[in-house]
Amino acid sequence: MSDTPLVLGIETSCDETGVGIVHGTELLVDAIASSVDEHARFGGVVPEVASRAHLESMVPMIERACRQAGVALTDMDGIAVTAGPGLAGALMVGVASAKALALSLGLPLYGVNHLASHVAVDIVEHGPLPEPTMAMLVSGGHSSLLLVPDVTRDVRSLGSTIDDAAGEAFDKVARVLGLPFPGGPHIDRASGDGQITIDFPRGLTGRKDMERHRFDFSFSGLKTAVTRWVETRRAAGEAVPVPDVAASFQEAVVDVLTRKAVLACREHDVAALQVGGGVAANSRLRAMAQQRCDEAGVALRVPRRALCTDNGAMVAALGAQLMLKGRPVSDLSLPADSSLPVTDVRTGLPVAVDHDH
Ligand code: KG4
Ligand code: ZN
């Protein structure tokens, strides 16, 4: 292997088939096929539909990634794949594909954690991660605050959602307001035409909750409050001011997310906050995070939108870091683990690195 590993990363934990290629810390390509349109009419991701779409997209995405990067599979130094957490059947397609590549090409295989990959991707965007970094990952599937002393081996969960994920709340509230799926971008856009006129509840921010659930989130009470507010207006035959409801809901979510993230930085003496996941695209979240980080003297890092949502580049980025730091390779019995704990950055039985390769 050269000093700068060329790594192919595969991501299939949800509805995106991502294949990325990273050379050391340089992103060469990020090929992605999404089955989101196939799920739209169900109002959420249907696991079986996602798995089948991954199967159909996998080989074309690998071919496209190699073609666009101008490299051959035989040029690779390693294969990385999301081993969890995520949808079991969807993960299995990626893990089986990665094993087939690693075995047939004689390459080391790295089964990696999806959440740690969301953090590692910022290395190809903004350079080395400050150690420690605080990461807030907010998407349709997860809402977590992570303390990251070393993304290749030490990721700690400070808190996460106890019910709906942040993106899920956006999607559900959008549905109540008659906006299409996925709802986040529509709420973001509608909010631009509205005013924050309704004081919706901020979950888990009361004094007692801040003792027991200091860095946890809860969005289902907020979703219910919005639903009730809208239903009351409709029952009274009144028009629902969609932009105002959207802006007020968005403010409640973003207020809690940024308040807890910056508090976590302060209390753990961390000088950098990274925000990732699909909800990181939210314009109000970006603005409020920037303002609160500036006030707290915390550097805010948000990767570009395509790298915030699920993609293969993030998996390749973490794989390359594992190789650069000489972390153990995963063995071929590596399982897809739908509930892989965030502390398992790399998974599967460790096998010795073949330095002659
Ligand atoms: O990371 P992602 O693409 O997929 C996973 O869920 O893993 O995130 C998708 C989520 C959806 O819930 C979508 O509504 C939300 O991210 N989202 C947004 C915005 N863009 C996407 N939420 C709020 N504001 C946005 N601009
Ligand atoms: Zn994700």
mmCIF file of N, CA, C and O in Angstrom, residues 242-332:
data_model
loop_
_atom_site.group_PDB
_atom_site.id
_atom_site.type_symbol
_atom_site.label_atom_id
_atom_site.label_comp_id
_atom_site.label_asym_id
_atom_site.label_seq_id
_atom_site.Cartn_x
_atom_site.Cartn_y
_atom_site.Cartn_z
ATOM 1 N N VAL A 242 -49.988 28.290 7.157
ATOM 2 C CA VAL A 242 -48.911 27.293 7.027
ATOM 3 C C VAL A 242 -47.510 27.894 7.219
ATOM 4 O O VAL A 242 -46.705 27.349 7.987
ATOM 5 N N PRO A 243 -47.178 29.023 6.593
ATOM 6 C CA PRO A 243 -45.817 29.560 6.791
ATOM 7 C C PRO A 243 -45.521 29.909 8.252
ATOM 8 O O PRO A 243 -44.411 29.656 8.733
ATOM 9 N N ASP A 244 -46.507 30.434 8.987
ATOM 10 C CA ASP A 244 -46.286 30.784 10.397
ATOM 11 C C ASP A 244 -46.123 29.530 11.262
ATOM 12 O O ASP A 244 -45.275 29.493 12.159
ATOM 13 N N VAL A 245 -46.941 28.518 10.987
ATOM 14 C CA VAL A 245 -46.830 27.266 11.762
ATOM 15 C C VAL A 245 -45.469 26.632 11.480
ATOM 16 O O VAL A 245 -44.762 26.184 12.395
ATOM 17 N N ALA A 246 -45.086 26.616 10.196
ATOM 18 C CA ALA A 246 -43.797 26.025 9.811
ATOM 19 C C ALA A 246 -42.654 26.765 10.510
ATOM 20 O O ALA A 246 -41.754 26.139 11.092
ATOM 21 N N ALA A 247 -42.677 28.092 10.473
ATOM 22 C CA ALA A 247 -41.591 28.879 11.072
ATOM 23 C C ALA A 247 -41.539 28.681 12.587
ATOM 24 O O ALA A 247 -40.450 28.565 13.162
ATOM 25 N N SER A 248 -42.702 28.598 13.220
ATOM 26 C CA SER A 248 -42.746 28.454 14.679
ATOM 27 C C SER A 248 -42.274 27.060 15.100
ATOM 28 O O SER A 248 -41.543 26.902 16.088
ATOM 29 N N PHE A 249 -42.688 26.044 14.321
ATOM 30 C CA PHE A 249 -42.235 24.673 14.592
ATOM 31 C C PHE A 249 -40.715 24.577 14.412
ATOM 32 O O PHE A 249 -39.990 24.065 15.266
ATOM 33 N N GLN A 250 -40.245 25.094 13.287
ATOM 34 C CA GLN A 250 -38.810 25.031 12.971
ATOM 35 C C GLN A 250 -37.987 25.717 14.062
ATOM 36 O O GLN A 250 -36.938 25.212 14.467
ATOM 37 N N GLU A 251 -38.492 26.847 14.546
ATOM 38 C CA GLU A 251 -37.779 27.580 15.587
ATOM 39 C C GLU A 251 -37.646 26.736 16.863
ATOM 40 O O GLU A 251 -36.594 26.732 17.503
ATOM 41 N N ALA A 252 -38.722 26.013 17.199
ATOM 42 C CA ALA A 252 -38.691 25.188 18.414
ATOM 43 C C ALA A 252 -37.643 24.082 18.286
ATOM 44 O O ALA A 252 -36.871 23.822 19.213
ATOM 45 N N VAL A 253 -37.588 23.426 17.116
ATOM 46 C CA VAL A 253 -36.610 22.340 16.910
ATOM 47 C C VAL A 253 -35.191 22.898 16.966
ATOM 48 O O VAL A 253 -34.320 22.391 17.690
ATOM 49 N N VAL A 254 -34.966 23.947 16.201
ATOM 50 C CA VAL A 254 -33.616 24.499 16.047
ATOM 51 C C VAL A 254 -33.106 25.101 17.352
ATOM 52 O O VAL A 254 -31.928 24.987 17.694
ATOM 53 N N ASP A 255 -34.007 25.715 18.106
ATOM 54 C CA ASP A 255 -33.632 26.306 19.394
ATOM 55 C C ASP A 255 -33.075 25.228 20.322
ATOM 56 O O ASP A 255 -31.999 25.374 20.899
ATOM 57 N N VAL A 256 -33.797 24.116 20.438
ATOM 58 C CA VAL A 256 -33.353 23.059 21.349
ATOM 59 C C VAL A 256 -32.049 22.425 20.854
ATOM 60 O O VAL A 256 -31.112 22.211 21.633
ATOM 61 N N LEU A 257 -31.983 22.140 19.566
ATOM 62 C CA LEU A 257 -30.777 21.490 19.024
ATOM 63 C C LEU A 257 -29.531 22.337 19.276
ATOM 64 O O LEU A 257 -28.525 21.846 19.792
ATOM 65 N N THR A 258 -29.610 23.607 18.927
ATOM 66 C CA THR A 258 -28.403 24.439 19.029
ATOM 67 C C THR A 258 -28.075 24.749 20.496
ATOM 68 O O THR A 258 -26.910 24.788 20.871
ATOM 69 N N ARG A 259 -29.127 24.947 21.314
ATOM 70 C CA ARG A 259 -28.884 25.241 22.732
ATOM 71 C C ARG A 259 -28.133 24.082 23.393
ATOM 72 O O ARG A 259 -27.139 24.276 24.081
ATOM 73 N N LYS A 260 -28.612 22.849 23.156
ATOM 74 C CA LYS A 260 -27.975 21.693 23.803
ATOM 75 C C LYS A 260 -26.587 21.430 23.225
ATOM 76 O O LYS A 260 -25.667 21.033 23.945
ATOM 77 N N ALA A 261 -26.427 21.625 21.924
ATOM 78 C CA ALA A 261 -25.115 21.365 21.302
ATOM 79 C C ALA A 261 -24.055 22.314 21.854
ATOM 80 O O ALA A 261 -22.936 21.891 22.187
ATOM 81 N N VAL A 262 -24.405 23.588 21.978
ATOM 82 C CA VAL A 262 -23.423 24.558 22.471
ATOM 83 C C VAL A 262 -23.168 24.356 23.966
ATOM 84 O O VAL A 262 -22.025 24.452 24.432
ATOM 85 N N LEU A 263 -24.206 23.979 24.703
ATOM 86 C CA LEU A 263 -24.022 23.663 26.124
ATOM 87 C C LEU A 263 -23.056 22.475 26.285
ATOM 88 O O LEU A 263 -22.182 22.478 27.158
ATOM 89 N N ALA A 264 -23.223 21.482 25.426
ATOM 90 C CA ALA A 264 -22.332 20.307 25.480
ATOM 91 C C ALA A 264 -20.887 20.727 25.214
ATOM 92 O O ALA A 264 -19.955 20.246 25.873
ATOM 93 N N CYS A 265 -20.683 21.619 24.249
ATOM 94 C CA CYS A 265 -19.327 22.104 23.963
ATOM 95 C C CYS A 265 -18.751 22.797 25.188
ATOM 96 O O CYS A 265 -17.607 22.555 25.578
ATOM 97 N N ARG A 266 -19.549 23.670 25.793
ATOM 98 C CA ARG A 266 -19.087 24.427 26.971
ATOM 99 C C ARG A 266 -18.723 23.473 28.106
ATOM 100 O O ARG A 266 -17.639 23.550 28.672
ATOM 101 N N GLU A 267 -19.651 22.559 28.425
ATOM 102 C CA GLU A 267 -19.444 21.720 29.607
ATOM 103 C C GLU A 267 -18.325 20.708 29.417
ATOM 104 O O GLU A 267 -17.715 20.268 30.372
ATOM 105 N N HIS A 268 -18.078 20.324 28.154
ATOM 106 C CA HIS A 268 -17.015 19.345 27.904
ATOM 107 C C HIS A 268 -15.752 20.012 27.368
ATOM 108 O O HIS A 268 -14.836 19.334 26.915
ATOM 109 N N ASP A 269 -15.755 21.337 27.393
ATOM 110 C CA ASP A 269 -14.576 22.095 26.992
ATOM 111 C C ASP A 269 -14.114 21.727 25.571
ATOM 112 O O ASP A 269 -12.951 21.426 25.341
ATOM 113 N N VAL A 270 -15.069 21.725 24.660
ATOM 114 C CA VAL A 270 -14.781 21.373 23.265
ATOM 115 C C VAL A 270 -14.930 22.637 22.421
ATOM 116 O O VAL A 270 -15.915 23.365 22.535
ATOM 117 N N ALA A 271 -13.939 22.873 21.565
ATOM 118 C CA ALA A 271 -13.892 24.156 20.839
ATOM 119 C C ALA A 271 -14.422 24.077 19.412
ATOM 120 O O ALA A 271 -14.399 25.061 18.688
ATOM 121 N N ALA A 272 -14.891 22.873 19.001
ATOM 122 C CA ALA A 272 -15.404 22.756 17.627
ATOM 123 C C ALA A 272 -16.684 21.943 17.619
ATOM 124 O O ALA A 272 -16.780 20.892 18.276
ATOM 125 N N LEU A 273 -17.677 22.448 16.897
ATOM 126 C CA LEU A 273 -18.946 21.728 16.742
ATOM 127 C C LEU A 273 -19.161 21.424 15.272
ATOM 128 O O LEU A 273 -19.123 22.310 14.420
ATOM 129 N N GLN A 274 -19.384 20.142 14.999
ATOM 130 C CA GLN A 274 -19.713 19.751 13.632
ATOM 131 C C GLN A 274 -21.177 19.365 13.563
ATOM 132 O O GLN A 274 -21.683 18.676 14.453
ATOM 133 N N VAL A 275 -21.882 19.830 12.548
ATOM 134 C CA VAL A 275 -23.282 19.456 12.369
ATOM 135 C C VAL A 275 -23.394 18.652 11.082
ATOM 136 O O VAL A 275 -22.867 19.058 10.037
ATOM 137 N N GLY A 276 -24.051 17.494 11.151
ATOM 138 C CA GLY A 276 -24.206 16.648 9.965
ATOM 139 C C GLY A 276 -25.588 16.028 9.930
ATOM 140 O O GLY A 276 -26.397 16.218 10.841
ATOM 141 N N GLY A 277 -25.870 15.276 8.850
ATOM 142 C CA GLY A 277 -27.197 14.682 8.661
ATOM 143 C C GLY A 277 -28.044 15.607 7.800
ATOM 144 O O GLY A 277 -27.737 16.800 7.642
ATOM 145 N N GLY A 278 -29.127 15.069 7.262
ATOM 146 C CA GLY A 278 -29.945 15.832 6.317
ATOM 147 C C GLY A 278 -30.479 17.144 6.859
ATOM 148 O O GLY A 278 -30.580 18.141 6.136
ATOM 149 N N VAL A 279 -30.805 17.186 8.165
ATOM 150 C CA VAL A 279 -31.379 18.398 8.754
ATOM 151 C C VAL A 279 -30.341 19.530 8.834
ATOM 152 O O VAL A 279 -30.698 20.705 8.969
ATOM 153 N N ALA A 280 -29.056 19.176 8.705
ATOM 154 C CA ALA A 280 -28.011 20.209 8.708
ATOM 155 C C ALA A 280 -28.173 21.159 7.531
ATOM 156 O O ALA A 280 -27.585 22.237 7.510
ATOM 157 N N ALA A 281 -28.981 20.765 6.544
ATOM 158 C CA ALA A 281 -29.244 21.652 5.404
ATOM 159 C C ALA A 281 -30.175 22.794 5.800
ATOM 160 O O ALA A 281 -30.311 23.767 5.064
ATOM 161 N N ASN A 282 -30.825 22.680 6.952
ATOM 162 C CA ASN A 282 -31.838 23.676 7.340
ATOM 163 C C ASN A 282 -31.226 25.066 7.530
ATOM 164 O O ASN A 282 -30.274 25.237 8.292
ATOM 165 N N SER A 283 -31.792 26.042 6.866
ATOM 166 C CA SER A 283 -31.182 27.375 6.871
ATOM 167 C C SER A 283 -31.243 28.031 8.256
ATOM 168 O O SER A 283 -30.297 28.686 8.677
ATOM 169 N N ARG A 284 -32.340 27.827 8.973
ATOM 170 C CA ARG A 284 -32.449 28.420 10.316
ATOM 171 C C ARG A 284 -31.487 27.742 11.286
ATOM 172 O O ARG A 284 -30.886 28.382 12.141
ATOM 173 N N LEU A 285 -31.326 26.417 11.138
ATOM 174 C CA LEU A 285 -30.388 25.686 12.001
ATOM 175 C C LEU A 285 -28.968 26.212 11.784
ATOM 176 O O LEU A 285 -28.224 26.452 12.735
ATOM 177 N N ARG A 286 -28.609 26.405 10.528
ATOM 178 C CA ARG A 286 -27.260 26.902 10.235
ATOM 179 C C ARG A 286 -27.045 28.294 10.820
ATOM 180 O O ARG A 286 -26.008 28.574 11.431
ATOM 181 N N ALA A 287 -28.060 29.150 10.659
ATOM 182 C CA ALA A 287 -27.910 30.537 11.134
ATOM 183 C C ALA A 287 -27.824 30.581 12.660
ATOM 184 O O ALA A 287 -26.960 31.247 13.232
ATOM 185 N N MET A 288 -28.724 29.841 13.342
ATOM 186 C CA MET A 288 -28.730 29.903 14.801
ATOM 187 C C MET A 288 -27.486 29.221 15.371
ATOM 188 O O MET A 288 -26.912 29.688 16.367
ATOM 189 N N ALA A 289 -27.060 28.112 14.751
ATOM 190 C CA ALA A 289 -25.847 27.432 15.224
ATOM 191 C C ALA A 289 -24.653 28.374 15.088
ATOM 192 O O ALA A 289 -23.813 28.464 15.998
ATOM 193 N N GLN A 290 -24.587 29.087 13.976
ATOM 194 C CA GLN A 290 -23.470 30.013 13.759
ATOM 195 C C GLN A 290 -23.466 31.105 14.829
ATOM 196 O O GLN A 290 -22.431 31.391 15.432
ATOM 197 N N GLN A 291 -24.646 31.663 15.073
ATOM 198 C CA GLN A 291 -24.742 32.748 16.054
ATOM 199 C C GLN A 291 -24.357 32.265 17.461
ATOM 200 O O GLN A 291 -23.550 32.891 18.149
ATOM 201 N N ARG A 292 -24.889 31.121 17.853
ATOM 202 C CA ARG A 292 -24.613 30.642 19.211
ATOM 203 C C ARG A 292 -23.172 30.148 19.357
ATOM 204 O O ARG A 292 -22.578 30.273 20.432
ATOM 205 N N CYS A 293 -22.617 29.578 18.297
ATOM 206 C CA CYS A 293 -21.204 29.158 18.352
ATOM 207 C C CYS A 293 -20.296 30.378 18.444
ATOM 208 O O CYS A 293 -19.338 30.384 19.213
ATOM 209 N N ASP A 294 -20.612 31.410 17.670
ATOM 210 C CA ASP A 294 -19.809 32.645 17.725
ATOM 211 C C ASP A 294 -19.818 33.210 19.143
ATOM 212 O O ASP A 294 -18.776 33.589 19.682
ATOM 213 N N GLU A 295 -21.012 33.243 19.744
ATOM 214 C CA GLU A 295 -21.120 33.791 21.103
ATOM 215 C C GLU A 295 -20.312 32.969 22.109
ATOM 216 O O GLU A 295 -19.789 33.503 23.079
ATOM 217 N N ALA A 296 -20.230 31.644 21.860
ATOM 218 C CA ALA A 296 -19.563 30.756 22.818
ATOM 219 C C ALA A 296 -18.088 30.537 22.475
ATOM 220 O O ALA A 296 -17.388 29.793 23.162
ATOM 221 N N GLY A 297 -17.623 31.132 21.366
ATOM 222 C CA GLY A 297 -16.232 30.931 20.960
ATOM 223 C C GLY A 297 -15.968 29.522 20.453
ATOM 224 O O GLY A 297 -14.877 28.969 20.622
ATOM 225 N N VAL A 298 -16.989 28.927 19.839
ATOM 226 C CA VAL A 298 -16.856 27.567 19.298
ATOM 227 C C VAL A 298 -16.805 27.658 17.775
ATOM 228 O O VAL A 298 -17.574 28.408 17.167
ATOM 229 N N ALA A 299 -15.878 26.903 17.164
ATOM 230 C CA ALA A 299 -15.792 26.896 15.698
ATOM 231 C C ALA A 299 -16.849 25.944 15.145
ATOM 232 O O ALA A 299 -16.919 24.790 15.562
ATOM 233 N N LEU A 300 -17.670 26.435 14.229
ATOM 234 C CA LEU A 300 -18.724 25.595 13.645
ATOM 235 C C LEU A 300 -18.247 25.028 12.314
ATOM 236 O O LEU A 300 -17.726 25.751 11.472
ATOM 237 N N ARG A 301 -18.424 23.706 12.154
ATOM 238 C CA ARG A 301 -18.056 23.049 10.885
ATOM 239 C C ARG A 301 -19.284 22.338 10.346
ATOM 240 O O ARG A 301 -19.831 21.455 11.004
ATOM 241 N N VAL A 302 -19.710 22.728 9.179
ATOM 242 C CA VAL A 302 -20.831 22.043 8.525
ATOM 243 C C VAL A 302 -20.380 21.658 7.113
ATOM 244 O O VAL A 302 -20.112 22.535 6.299
ATOM 245 N N PRO A 303 -20.284 20.364 6.833
ATOM 246 C CA PRO A 303 -19.898 19.967 5.473
ATOM 247 C C PRO A 303 -20.946 20.414 4.456
ATOM 248 O O PRO A 303 -22.094 20.680 4.827
ATOM 249 N N ARG A 304 -20.548 20.474 3.182
ATOM 250 C CA ARG A 304 -21.520 20.856 2.149
ATOM 251 C C ARG A 304 -22.690 19.865 2.161
ATOM 252 O O ARG A 304 -22.539 18.722 2.604
ATOM 253 N N ARG A 305 -23.820 20.307 1.654
ATOM 254 C CA ARG A 305 -25.064 19.556 1.780
ATOM 255 C C ARG A 305 -24.952 18.098 1.329
ATOM 256 O O ARG A 305 -25.408 17.191 2.015
ATOM 257 N N ALA A 306 -24.320 17.869 0.188
ATOM 258 C CA ALA A 306 -24.238 16.502 -0.350
ATOM 259 C C ALA A 306 -23.453 15.579 0.576
ATOM 260 O O ALA A 306 -23.634 14.360 0.549
ATOM 261 N N LEU A 307 -22.575 16.162 1.397
ATOM 262 C CA LEU A 307 -21.801 15.339 2.325
ATOM 263 C C LEU A 307 -22.472 15.245 3.695
ATOM 264 O O LEU A 307 -22.053 14.464 4.540
ATOM 265 N N CYS A 308 -23.501 16.065 3.929
ATOM 266 C CA CYS A 308 -24.268 15.978 5.185
ATOM 267 C C CYS A 308 -25.260 14.827 5.119
ATOM 268 O O CYS A 308 -25.495 14.129 6.098
ATOM 269 N N THR A 309 -25.891 14.650 3.956
ATOM 270 C CA THR A 309 -26.846 13.552 3.821
ATOM 271 C C THR A 309 -26.055 12.259 3.604
ATOM 272 O O THR A 309 -24.842 12.291 3.411
ATOM 273 N N ASP A 310 -26.746 11.125 3.665
ATOM 274 C CA ASP A 310 -26.049 9.848 3.570
ATOM 275 C C ASP A 310 -25.342 9.731 2.217
ATOM 276 O O ASP A 310 -25.912 10.064 1.181
ATOM 277 N N ASN A 311 -24.105 9.237 2.248
ATOM 278 C CA ASN A 311 -23.318 9.120 1.010
ATOM 279 C C ASN A 311 -22.186 8.121 1.208
ATOM 280 O O ASN A 311 -21.897 7.721 2.342
ATOM 281 N N GLY A 312 -21.553 7.728 0.122
ATOM 282 C CA GLY A 312 -20.465 6.745 0.214
ATOM 283 C C GLY A 312 -19.131 7.384 0.565
ATOM 284 O O GLY A 312 -18.249 6.730 1.123
ATOM 285 N N ALA A 313 -18.984 8.673 0.243
ATOM 286 C CA ALA A 313 -17.715 9.361 0.513
ATOM 287 C C ALA A 313 -17.387 9.344 2.000
ATOM 288 O O ALA A 313 -16.231 9.211 2.394
ATOM 289 N N MET A 314 -18.422 9.443 2.836
ATOM 290 C CA MET A 314 -18.162 9.490 4.280
ATOM 291 C C MET A 314 -17.607 8.156 4.779
ATOM 292 O O MET A 314 -16.769 8.124 5.682
ATOM 293 N N VAL A 315 -18.053 7.087 4.157
ATOM 294 C CA VAL A 315 -17.578 5.750 4.538
ATOM 295 C C VAL A 315 -16.129 5.568 4.084
ATOM 296 O O VAL A 315 -15.275 5.067 4.826
ATOM 297 N N ALA A 316 -15.862 6.024 2.851
ATOM 298 C CA ALA A 316 -14.487 5.958 2.332
ATOM 299 C C ALA A 316 -13.565 6.844 3.171
ATOM 300 O O ALA A 316 -12.417 6.475 3.456
ATOM 301 N N ALA A 317 -14.086 8.018 3.599
ATOM 302 C CA ALA A 317 -13.270 8.942 4.400
ATOM 303 C C ALA A 317 -12.867 8.302 5.725
ATOM 304 O O ALA A 317 -11.708 8.390 6.148
ATOM 305 N N LEU A 318 -13.818 7.625 6.378
ATOM 306 C CA LEU A 318 -13.494 6.962 7.647
ATOM 307 C C LEU A 318 -12.580 5.760 7.396
ATOM 308 O O LEU A 318 -11.624 5.540 8.145
ATOM 309 N N GLY A 319 -12.855 5.016 6.319
ATOM 310 C CA GLY A 319 -11.992 3.871 5.968
ATOM 311 C C GLY A 319 -10.545 4.316 5.779
ATOM 312 O O GLY A 319 -9.604 3.680 6.275
ATOM 313 N N ALA A 320 -10.358 5.428 5.085
ATOM 314 C CA ALA A 320 -9.000 5.936 4.836
ATOM 315 C C ALA A 320 -8.320 6.330 6.145
ATOM 316 O O ALA A 320 -7.132 6.067 6.345
ATOM 317 N N GLN A 321 -9.095 6.939 7.065
ATOM 318 C CA GLN A 321 -8.527 7.299 8.368
ATOM 319 C C GLN A 321 -8.104 6.058 9.145
ATOM 320 O O GLN A 321 -7.044 6.031 9.771
ATOM 321 N N LEU A 322 -8.934 5.004 9.085
ATOM 322 C CA LEU A 322 -8.601 3.757 9.790
ATOM 323 C C LEU A 322 -7.310 3.163 9.227
ATOM 324 O O LEU A 322 -6.458 2.677 9.965
ATOM 325 N N MET A 323 -7.181 3.237 7.894
ATOM 326 C CA MET A 323 -5.959 2.702 7.265
ATOM 327 C C MET A 323 -4.749 3.559 7.636
ATOM 328 O O MET A 323 -3.686 3.041 7.967
ATOM 329 N N LEU A 324 -4.917 4.874 7.565
ATOM 330 C CA LEU A 324 -3.798 5.785 7.872
ATOM 331 C C LEU A 324 -3.315 5.591 9.303
ATOM 332 O O LEU A 324 -2.129 5.707 9.594
ATOM 333 N N LYS A 325 -4.261 5.286 10.220
ATOM 334 C CA LYS A 325 -3.883 5.122 11.628
ATOM 335 C C LYS A 325 -3.575 3.668 11.985
ATOM 336 O O LYS A 325 -3.351 3.355 13.155
ATOM 337 N N GLY A 326 -3.598 2.767 10.968
ATOM 338 C CA GLY A 326 -3.232 1.374 11.207
ATOM 339 C C GLY A 326 -4.198 0.627 12.105
ATOM 340 O O GLY A 326 -3.807 -0.279 12.839
ATOM 341 N N ARG A 327 -5.465 1.002 12.089
ATOM 342 C CA ARG A 327 -6.452 0.304 12.921
ATOM 343 C C ARG A 327 -6.730 -1.083 12.324
ATOM 344 O O ARG A 327 -6.565 -1.292 11.120
ATOM 345 N N PRO A 328 -7.232 -2.026 13.158
ATOM 346 C CA PRO A 328 -7.434 -3.397 12.664
ATOM 347 C C PRO A 328 -8.458 -3.474 11.525
ATOM 348 O O PRO A 328 -9.393 -2.680 11.448
ATOM 349 N N VAL A 329 -8.235 -4.481 10.669
ATOM 350 C CA VAL A 329 -9.130 -4.766 9.544
ATOM 351 C C VAL A 329 -10.273 -5.639 10.064
ATOM 352 O O VAL A 329 -10.102 -6.364 11.046
ATOM 353 N N SER A 330 -11.442 -5.594 9.425
ATOM 354 C CA SER A 330 -12.551 -6.474 9.822
ATOM 355 C C SER A 330 -12.419 -7.819 9.093
ATOM 356 O O SER A 330 -11.977 -7.858 7.949
ATOM 357 N N ASP A 331 -12.840 -8.880 9.748
ATOM 358 C CA ASP A 331 -12.774 -10.190 9.091
ATOM 359 C C ASP A 331 -14.010 -10.385 8.212
ATOM 360 O O ASP A 331 -14.964 -9.620 8.281
ATOM 361 N N LEU A 332 -13.971 -11.441 7.405
ATOM 362 C CA LEU A 332 -15.036 -11.625 6.408
ATOM 363 C C LEU A 332 -16.349 -12.134 7.006
ATOM 364 O O LEU A 332 -17.351 -12.224 6.294
#
